[in-house]
Short mmCIF file of C-alpha atoms in Angstrom, two decimals:
data_model
loop_
_atom_site.label_atom_id
_atom_site.label_comp_id
_atom_site.label_asym_id
_atom_site.label_seq_id
_atom_site.Cartn_x
_atom_site.Cartn_y
_atom_site.Cartn_z
CA UNK Q 1377 0.00 0.00 0.00
CA UNK Q 1378 1.36 3.41 -0.99
CA UNK Q 1379 2.29 5.74 1.82
CA UNK Q 1380 0.76 9.22 1.90
CA UNK Q 1381 4.29 10.65 1.74
CA UNK Q 1382 4.45 9.32 -1.82
CA UNK Q 1383 1.47 11.49 -2.77
CA UNK Q 1384 3.40 14.06 -4.87
CA UNK Q 1385 5.10 11.43 -7.03
CA UNK Q 1386 1.91 9.38 -7.35
CA UNK Q 1387 -0.23 12.38 -8.27
CA UNK Q 1388 2.35 13.66 -10.76
CA UNK Q 1389 2.50 10.21 -12.32
CA UNK Q 1390 -1.29 10.09 -12.51
CA UNK Q 1391 -1.35 13.32 -14.51
CA UNK Q 1392 1.26 11.94 -16.89
CA UNK Q 1393 -0.93 8.85 -17.37
CA UNK Q 1394 -3.98 11.03 -18.01
CA UNK Q 1395 -1.96 12.96 -20.58
CA UNK Q 1396 -0.99 9.73 -22.35
CA UNK Q 1397 -4.59 8.56 -22.42
CA UNK Q 1398 -5.67 12.00 -23.62
CA UNK Q 1399 -3.11 11.84 -26.42
CA UNK Q 1400 -4.33 8.51 -27.71
CA UNK Q 1401 -7.98 9.51 -27.35
CA UNK Q 1402 -7.53 13.02 -28.74
CA UNK Q 1403 -8.95 14.64 -25.61
CA UNK Q 1404 -8.94 18.44 -25.11
CA UNK Q 1405 -6.37 18.95 -22.35
CA UNK Q 1406 -4.76 22.23 -21.35
CA UNK Q 1407 -6.06 25.46 -22.88
CA UNK Q 1408 -3.09 27.53 -21.72
CA UNK Q 1409 -0.39 24.91 -22.19
CA UNK Q 1410 -1.71 24.58 -25.76
CA UNK Q 1411 -0.99 28.30 -26.22
CA UNK Q 1412 2.56 27.85 -24.91
CA UNK Q 1413 3.08 25.02 -27.39
CA UNK Q 1414 1.54 27.01 -30.23
CA UNK Q 1415 3.86 29.93 -29.47
CA UNK Q 1416 6.82 27.57 -29.56
CA UNK Q 1417 5.58 26.17 -32.87
CA UNK Q 1418 5.30 29.68 -34.30
CA UNK Q 1419 8.92 30.42 -33.36
CA UNK Q 1420 10.22 27.22 -34.94
CA UNK Q 1421 8.23 27.79 -38.15
CA UNK Q 1422 8.88 31.49 -38.56
CA UNK Q 1423 5.28 32.55 -37.94
CA UNK Q 1424 4.23 35.83 -36.33
CA UNK Q 1425 3.96 35.23 -32.61
CA UNK Q 1426 1.26 37.81 -31.87
CA UNK Q 1427 -1.10 36.88 -34.70
CA UNK Q 1428 -3.35 33.83 -34.98
CA UNK Q 1429 -1.37 30.77 -33.88
CA UNK Q 1430 -1.77 28.10 -36.54
CA UNK Q 1431 -0.82 25.27 -34.18
CA UNK Q 1432 -3.84 25.99 -31.95
CA UNK Q 1433 -5.82 22.73 -31.59
CA UNK Q 1434 -9.26 22.63 -33.22
CA UNK Q 1435 -10.90 22.09 -29.82
CA UNK Q 1436 -9.23 25.11 -28.24
CA UNK Q 1437 -10.36 28.71 -27.94
CA UNK Q 1438 -8.29 30.93 -30.22
CA UNK Q 1439 -6.23 32.50 -27.43
CA UNK Q 1440 -3.32 34.88 -28.08
CA UNK Q 1441 0.26 34.45 -26.91
CA UNK Q 1442 0.68 37.18 -24.29
CA UNK Q 1443 4.19 36.58 -22.91
CA UNK Q 1444 7.44 38.20 -24.12
CA UNK Q 1445 9.07 36.62 -27.20
CA UNK Q 1446 11.87 35.08 -25.13
CA UNK Q 1447 9.23 33.00 -23.34
CA UNK Q 1448 8.24 31.40 -26.65
CA UNK Q 1449 11.91 30.72 -27.35
CA UNK Q 1450 12.26 28.98 -23.99
CA UNK Q 1451 9.09 27.01 -24.74
CA UNK Q 1452 10.41 25.63 -28.06
CA UNK Q 1453 11.00 22.08 -26.72
CA UNK Q 1454 7.24 21.90 -26.10
CA UNK Q 1455 6.61 21.94 -29.85
CA UNK Q 1456 8.11 18.45 -30.02
CA UNK Q 1457 5.37 17.01 -27.79
CA UNK Q 1458 1.69 16.32 -28.44
CA UNK Q 1459 -0.49 19.00 -26.88
CA UNK Q 1460 -1.90 16.61 -24.26
CA UNK Q 1461 1.58 15.64 -23.08
CA UNK Q 1462 2.50 19.31 -22.78
CA UNK Q 1463 -0.45 19.66 -20.42
CA UNK Q 1464 0.67 16.56 -18.51
CA UNK Q 1465 4.17 17.99 -18.18
CA UNK Q 1466 2.93 21.26 -16.68
CA UNK Q 1467 0.48 19.42 -14.43
CA UNK Q 1468 3.16 17.05 -13.11
CA UNK Q 1469 5.67 19.87 -12.57
CA UNK Q 1470 2.99 21.89 -10.78
CA UNK Q 1471 2.25 19.01 -8.41
CA UNK Q 1472 5.91 18.60 -7.54
CA UNK Q 1473 6.26 22.37 -7.28
CA UNK Q 1474 3.41 22.64 -4.78
CA UNK Q 1475 5.06 19.94 -2.68
CA UNK Q 1476 8.39 21.79 -2.78
CA UNK Q 1477 6.88 25.15 -1.76
CA UNK Q 1478 5.04 23.55 1.13
CA UNK Q 1479 8.23 21.85 2.29
CA UNK Q 1480 10.21 25.10 2.12
CA UNK Q 1481 7.62 27.16 3.98
CA UNK Q 1482 6.15 24.82 6.60
CA UNK Q 1483 8.05 21.55 6.49
CA UNK Q 1484 6.81 18.19 5.13
CA UNK Q 1485 3.04 17.87 5.49
CA UNK Q 1486 1.47 15.17 3.28
CA UNK Q 1487 -2.05 15.95 4.46
CA UNK Q 1488 -1.67 19.67 3.76
CA UNK Q 1489 -0.28 18.78 0.32
CA UNK Q 1490 -3.45 16.89 -0.54
CA UNK Q 1491 -5.75 19.55 0.88
CA UNK Q 1492 -4.28 22.49 -1.04
CA UNK Q 1493 -5.57 20.97 -4.26
CA UNK Q 1494 -9.04 21.98 -3.13
CA UNK Q 1495 -7.99 25.63 -3.55
CA UNK Q 1496 -9.29 27.13 -6.80
CA UNK Q 1497 -6.04 28.79 -7.94
CA UNK Q 1498 -4.24 25.44 -7.62
CA UNK Q 1499 -6.66 23.13 -9.37
CA UNK Q 1500 -7.48 25.68 -12.06
CA UNK Q 1501 -3.76 26.20 -12.76
CA UNK Q 1502 -3.38 22.46 -13.22
CA UNK Q 1503 -6.53 22.14 -15.29
CA UNK Q 1504 -5.46 24.88 -17.68
CA UNK Q 1505 -1.84 23.74 -17.87
CA UNK Q 1506 -0.68 27.09 -16.54
CA UNK Q 1507 2.88 28.04 -15.61
CA UNK Q 1508 1.93 29.83 -12.37
CA UNK Q 1509 3.27 27.25 -9.92
CA UNK Q 1510 6.56 26.81 -11.77
CA UNK Q 1511 7.24 30.55 -11.63
CA UNK Q 1512 6.32 30.62 -7.94
CA UNK Q 1513 8.75 27.77 -7.24
CA UNK Q 1514 11.57 29.67 -8.94
CA UNK Q 1515 10.88 32.78 -6.86
CA UNK Q 1516 10.45 30.95 -3.54
CA UNK Q 1517 13.65 28.97 -4.08
CA UNK Q 1518 15.61 32.11 -4.90
CA UNK Q 1519 14.27 34.01 -1.91
CA UNK Q 1520 14.36 31.31 0.77
CA UNK Q 1521 16.73 28.55 -0.29
CA UNK Q 1522 19.30 29.76 -2.79
CA UNK Q 1523 22.39 30.93 -0.92
CA UNK Q 1524 24.80 30.75 -3.84
CA UNK Q 1525 26.41 33.28 -6.14
CA UNK Q 1526 23.52 32.62 -8.54
CA UNK Q 1527 20.88 33.88 -6.14
CA UNK Q 1528 18.51 36.20 -7.99
CA UNK Q 1529 18.98 34.58 -11.39
CA UNK Q 1530 15.84 32.45 -11.16
CA UNK Q 1531 13.76 35.51 -10.33
CA UNK Q 1532 15.16 37.14 -13.47
CA UNK Q 1533 14.26 34.09 -15.55
CA UNK Q 1534 10.74 33.98 -14.09
CA UNK Q 1535 10.27 37.69 -14.86
CA UNK Q 1536 11.57 37.20 -18.41
CA UNK Q 1537 8.90 34.58 -19.03
CA UNK Q 1538 6.08 36.49 -17.36
CA UNK Q 1539 6.58 40.10 -16.31
CA UNK Q 1540 4.77 39.95 -12.95
CA UNK Q 1541 7.76 38.47 -11.01
CA UNK Q 1542 9.64 41.72 -11.69
CA UNK Q 1543 8.06 42.92 -8.43
CA UNK Q 1544 10.57 40.71 -6.63
CA UNK Q 1545 13.46 42.84 -7.90
CA UNK Q 1546 11.96 45.62 -5.79
CA UNK Q 1547 11.55 43.10 -2.96
CA UNK Q 1548 15.25 42.29 -3.07
CA UNK Q 1549 16.10 45.98 -3.00
CA UNK Q 1550 13.91 46.90 -0.04
CA UNK Q 1551 15.17 43.91 1.94
CA UNK Q 1552 18.79 44.96 1.40
CA UNK Q 1553 19.80 42.27 -1.09
CA UNK Q 1554 21.13 44.60 -3.76
CA UNK Q 1555 23.50 42.16 -5.46
CA UNK Q 1556 20.71 39.64 -5.93
CA UNK Q 1557 18.46 42.41 -7.24
CA UNK Q 1558 21.15 43.33 -9.76
CA UNK Q 1559 21.49 39.69 -10.83
CA UNK Q 1560 17.72 39.34 -11.22
CA UNK Q 1561 17.39 42.54 -13.24
CA UNK Q 1562 20.47 41.73 -15.30
CA UNK Q 1563 19.14 38.26 -16.11
CA UNK Q 1564 15.76 39.71 -17.09
CA UNK Q 1565 17.28 42.36 -19.34
CA UNK Q 1566 19.79 39.92 -20.85
CA UNK Q 1567 17.03 37.51 -21.82
CA UNK Q 1568 14.93 40.30 -23.31
CA UNK Q 1569 17.91 41.42 -25.40
CA UNK Q 1570 18.30 37.81 -26.55
CA UNK Q 1571 14.63 37.86 -27.48
CA UNK Q 1572 15.19 40.97 -29.61
CA UNK Q 1573 18.16 39.33 -31.35
CA UNK Q 1574 16.30 36.10 -32.09
CA UNK Q 1575 12.86 37.54 -32.82
CA UNK Q 1576 13.25 41.24 -33.66
CA UNK Q 1577 9.87 41.74 -35.35
CA UNK Q 1578 7.97 39.94 -32.61
CA UNK Q 1579 9.88 41.86 -29.94
CA UNK Q 1580 8.96 45.21 -31.49
CA UNK Q 1581 5.35 44.05 -31.72
CA UNK Q 1582 5.23 42.86 -28.12
CA UNK Q 1583 6.86 45.86 -26.45
CA UNK Q 1584 5.17 48.31 -28.79
CA UNK Q 1585 1.57 47.12 -28.62
CA UNK Q 1586 0.90 43.48 -27.74
CA UNK Q 1587 1.89 44.02 -24.11
CA UNK Q 1588 -1.11 46.36 -23.81
CA UNK Q 1589 -3.61 44.68 -26.13
CA UNK Q 1590 -3.15 41.02 -25.16
CA UNK Q 1591 -6.32 39.93 -23.33
CA UNK Q 1592 -7.30 43.63 -23.31
CA UNK Q 1593 -4.72 44.18 -20.58
CA UNK Q 1594 -5.57 47.82 -19.90
CA UNK Q 1595 -9.34 47.47 -19.73
CA UNK Q 1596 -10.34 43.96 -18.74
CA UNK Q 1597 -13.15 44.01 -16.20
CA UNK Q 1598 -14.09 40.34 -16.39
CA UNK Q 1599 -14.89 39.11 -12.88
CA UNK Q 1600 -12.10 36.51 -12.75
CA UNK Q 1601 -9.56 39.31 -13.26
CA UNK Q 1602 -8.80 39.68 -9.57
CA UNK Q 1603 -6.52 42.71 -9.69
CA UNK Q 1604 -6.88 46.33 -8.66
CA UNK Q 1605 -7.34 47.25 -12.31
CA UNK Q 1606 -10.07 44.63 -12.67
CA UNK Q 1607 -11.88 45.97 -9.60
CA UNK Q 1608 -11.73 49.54 -10.92
CA UNK Q 1609 -13.03 48.40 -14.30
CA UNK Q 1610 -15.96 46.57 -12.71
CA UNK Q 1611 -16.89 49.40 -10.35
CA UNK Q 1612 -16.43 52.34 -12.72
CA UNK Q 1613 -16.48 50.90 -16.23
CA UNK Q 1614 -13.18 52.60 -16.95
CA UNK Q 1615 -11.01 55.13 -15.06
CA UNK Q 1616 -7.59 53.67 -15.97
CA UNK Q 1617 -5.86 56.67 -14.35
CA UNK Q 1618 -7.52 55.79 -11.04
CA UNK Q 1619 -6.27 52.20 -11.37
CA UNK Q 1620 -2.71 53.38 -12.07
CA UNK Q 1621 -2.69 55.73 -9.09
CA UNK Q 1622 -4.04 53.06 -6.76
CA UNK Q 1623 -1.44 50.59 -8.00
CA UNK Q 1624 1.43 53.02 -7.49
CA UNK Q 1625 0.24 53.80 -3.97
CA UNK Q 1626 -0.08 50.12 -3.14
CA UNK Q 1627 3.41 49.33 -4.44
CA UNK Q 1628 4.81 51.91 -2.03
CA UNK Q 1629 2.72 50.57 0.86
CA UNK Q 1630 3.69 46.97 0.10
CA UNK Q 1631 7.37 47.88 -0.11
CA UNK Q 1632 7.20 49.45 3.35
CA UNK Q 1633 5.32 46.46 4.79
CA UNK Q 1634 7.66 43.92 3.17
CA UNK Q 1635 10.71 45.70 4.58
CA UNK Q 1636 9.09 45.84 8.01
CA UNK Q 1637 8.36 42.10 7.91
CA UNK Q 1638 11.91 41.40 6.78
CA UNK Q 1639 13.36 43.43 9.66
CA UNK Q 1640 11.16 41.50 12.07
CA UNK Q 1641 12.73 38.26 10.86
CA UNK Q 1642 9.66 37.19 8.88
CA UNK Q 1643 10.92 36.63 5.33
CA UNK Q 1644 7.99 34.41 4.31
CA UNK Q 1645 5.56 37.14 5.35
CA UNK Q 1646 7.65 39.69 3.46
CA UNK Q 1647 7.63 37.44 0.39
CA UNK Q 1648 3.86 36.99 0.58
CA UNK Q 1649 3.28 40.74 0.89
CA UNK Q 1650 5.33 41.30 -2.25
CA UNK Q 1651 3.67 38.42 -4.08
CA UNK Q 1652 0.25 39.78 -3.21
CA UNK Q 1653 1.33 43.18 -4.45
CA UNK Q 1654 2.48 41.69 -7.73
CA UNK Q 1655 -0.86 40.01 -8.31
CA UNK Q 1656 -2.85 43.07 -7.25
CA UNK Q 1657 -1.02 45.64 -9.41
CA UNK Q 1658 -0.77 43.50 -12.53
CA UNK Q 1659 -3.35 44.74 -15.07
CA UNK Q 1660 -4.67 41.21 -15.40
CA UNK Q 1661 -4.53 38.65 -12.60
CA UNK Q 1662 -6.83 35.77 -13.37
CA UNK Q 1663 -8.03 33.86 -10.34
CA UNK Q 1664 -5.56 31.05 -11.07
CA UNK Q 1665 -2.67 33.50 -10.76
CA UNK Q 1666 -3.32 33.54 -7.01
CA UNK Q 1667 -1.32 30.34 -6.42
CA UNK Q 1668 0.59 32.27 -3.75
CA UNK Q 1669 -2.19 31.09 -1.46
CA UNK Q 1670 -0.13 27.85 -1.19
CA UNK Q 1671 2.75 29.31 0.89
CA UNK Q 1672 0.18 31.45 2.71
CA UNK Q 1673 -1.76 28.47 4.03
CA UNK Q 1674 1.52 26.69 4.78
CA UNK Q 1675 2.60 29.61 6.95
CA UNK Q 1676 -0.76 29.74 8.73
CA UNK Q 1677 -0.56 26.00 9.45
CA UNK Q 1678 3.00 26.35 10.77
CA UNK Q 1679 1.85 29.12 13.11
CA UNK Q 1680 -1.34 27.38 14.20
CA UNK Q 1681 -3.47 30.33 13.01
CA UNK Q 1682 -6.67 28.33 12.73
CA UNK Q 1683 -9.17 31.14 12.34
CA UNK Q 1684 -7.12 32.84 9.62
CA UNK Q 1685 -6.61 29.48 7.91
CA UNK Q 1686 -10.35 28.79 7.80
CA UNK Q 1687 -11.04 32.26 6.42
CA UNK Q 1688 -8.37 31.93 3.73
CA UNK Q 1689 -9.62 28.50 2.75
CA UNK Q 1690 -13.21 29.74 2.55
CA UNK Q 1691 -12.18 32.56 0.23
CA UNK Q 1692 -9.90 30.57 -2.06
CA UNK Q 1693 -12.14 27.55 -2.48
CA UNK Q 1694 -13.26 29.80 -5.30
CA UNK Q 1695 -17.04 29.44 -5.17
CA UNK Q 1696 -17.30 33.09 -6.26
CA UNK Q 1697 -15.17 32.40 -9.35
CA UNK Q 1698 -17.79 30.27 -11.09
CA UNK Q 1699 -20.10 33.04 -12.26
CA UNK Q 1700 -20.42 36.81 -11.74
CA UNK Q 1701 -22.87 37.66 -8.98
CA UNK Q 1702 -23.20 41.40 -9.48
CA UNK Q 1703 -22.20 41.79 -5.83
CA UNK Q 1704 -19.21 44.09 -5.34
CA UNK Q 1705 -17.93 42.03 -2.41
CA UNK Q 1706 -18.18 38.60 -3.99
CA UNK Q 1707 -16.97 39.60 -7.46
CA UNK Q 1708 -13.83 41.17 -5.99
CA UNK Q 1709 -13.28 38.73 -3.15
CA UNK Q 1710 -9.64 37.74 -3.78
CA UNK Q 1711 -8.55 41.38 -4.01
CA UNK Q 1712 -10.47 42.43 -0.91
CA UNK Q 1713 -9.19 39.44 1.07
CA UNK Q 1714 -5.57 40.28 0.19
CA UNK Q 1715 -5.99 43.93 1.15
CA UNK Q 1716 -7.72 42.95 4.40
CA UNK Q 1717 -4.95 40.49 5.24
CA UNK Q 1718 -2.25 43.15 4.82
CA UNK Q 1719 -4.29 45.62 6.88
CA UNK Q 1720 -4.74 43.13 9.72
CA UNK Q 1721 -1.04 42.23 9.73
CA UNK Q 1722 -0.08 45.92 9.81
CA UNK Q 1723 -2.62 46.76 12.55
CA UNK Q 1724 -1.49 43.89 14.78
CA UNK Q 1725 2.11 44.99 14.39
CA UNK Q 1726 1.21 48.59 15.24
CA UNK Q 1727 -0.68 47.46 18.36
CA UNK Q 1728 2.38 45.64 19.63
CA UNK Q 1729 0.91 42.16 19.20
CA UNK Q 1730 3.56 39.63 18.19
CA UNK Q 1731 2.36 38.60 14.73
CA UNK Q 1732 4.53 35.50 14.95
CA UNK Q 1733 3.31 32.43 16.75
CA UNK Q 1734 5.37 30.10 18.87
CA UNK Q 1735 6.82 28.85 15.60
CA UNK Q 1736 9.82 31.13 15.36
CA UNK Q 1737 11.68 32.27 12.30
CA UNK Q 1738 14.44 29.78 12.91
CA UNK Q 1739 11.99 26.88 13.26
CA UNK Q 1740 10.56 27.08 9.76
CA UNK Q 1741 12.57 25.63 6.88
CA UNK Q 1742 14.17 28.15 4.55
CA UNK Q 1743 16.86 30.78 4.43
CA UNK Q 1744 15.56 33.13 7.10
CA UNK Q 1745 18.34 35.57 7.80
CA UNK Q 1746 20.72 37.39 5.53
#
């Protein structure tokens, strides 16, 4: 009988098996991983990356490629695989990535590993074949585990693939890790230059227009866009200037809070504040981008914060992400929950309450002090 500690390997293997079955049966698996593969195909066949992708499966929605050109270059090995196996690859890597993040932030917890798959950002990321968890793993490893001369590089790679992790360059700066910030920014810029050299026309198209028009990035008010911009769009029907101002203000607030958490010896809290900021200020943050709920629940479990854990779980089970309700609270729940969480943490710190539980900084796995 398999032990529960084998759950990550077993679950990852199960997704690979599903992918194989899906390949033979021609099943529709992985809307977003299909886009990654189609972008890779376009690069290998000299097609325009930000036009219709000819490798899009017949069963798929005609979605655009919205990442920088260098991301498509890095995805090129995916073009060698059937679309269903590309989904299986992302699903299996996501499973192992979730297990790694939980281990780094709370220690081994097989039961918690199984339970986090009930959270909507996690299971939707896997269902879509999204890259969210993989990028999170790269950032968490760089911030908490990587103590080498290469620290910061993975953050730069993650940001090169998807721009949102650039917020962690600011995180490194405000927490006093300037060399790592320089490495992260240098890696990001170096990869973008490589993208220009390899795909000049696509690079001009992306940085000139596609970065703003992909998925209607500057005006998307669909209810699963759980970002500050999405909230402003839903409440006002426009007002992009208001969204920009709010985002700038929140970046400053988050930087102050992240530095304060870092100085208190709470690097995981600091990381989560920055991660939440990144999701909130991104023009588009689909509900499945909120996979940072994984290290959040791990931290709450490690601290024994049962009430907070129940509240977080209730929010991120994602019942409100099935259909728009027309209710301002429910349709913006992820955003409001994140803002409330930061406010509570700040208020408890101001009141002199020790926001850390009996689980001290040195008791939780990870690189806690610099």
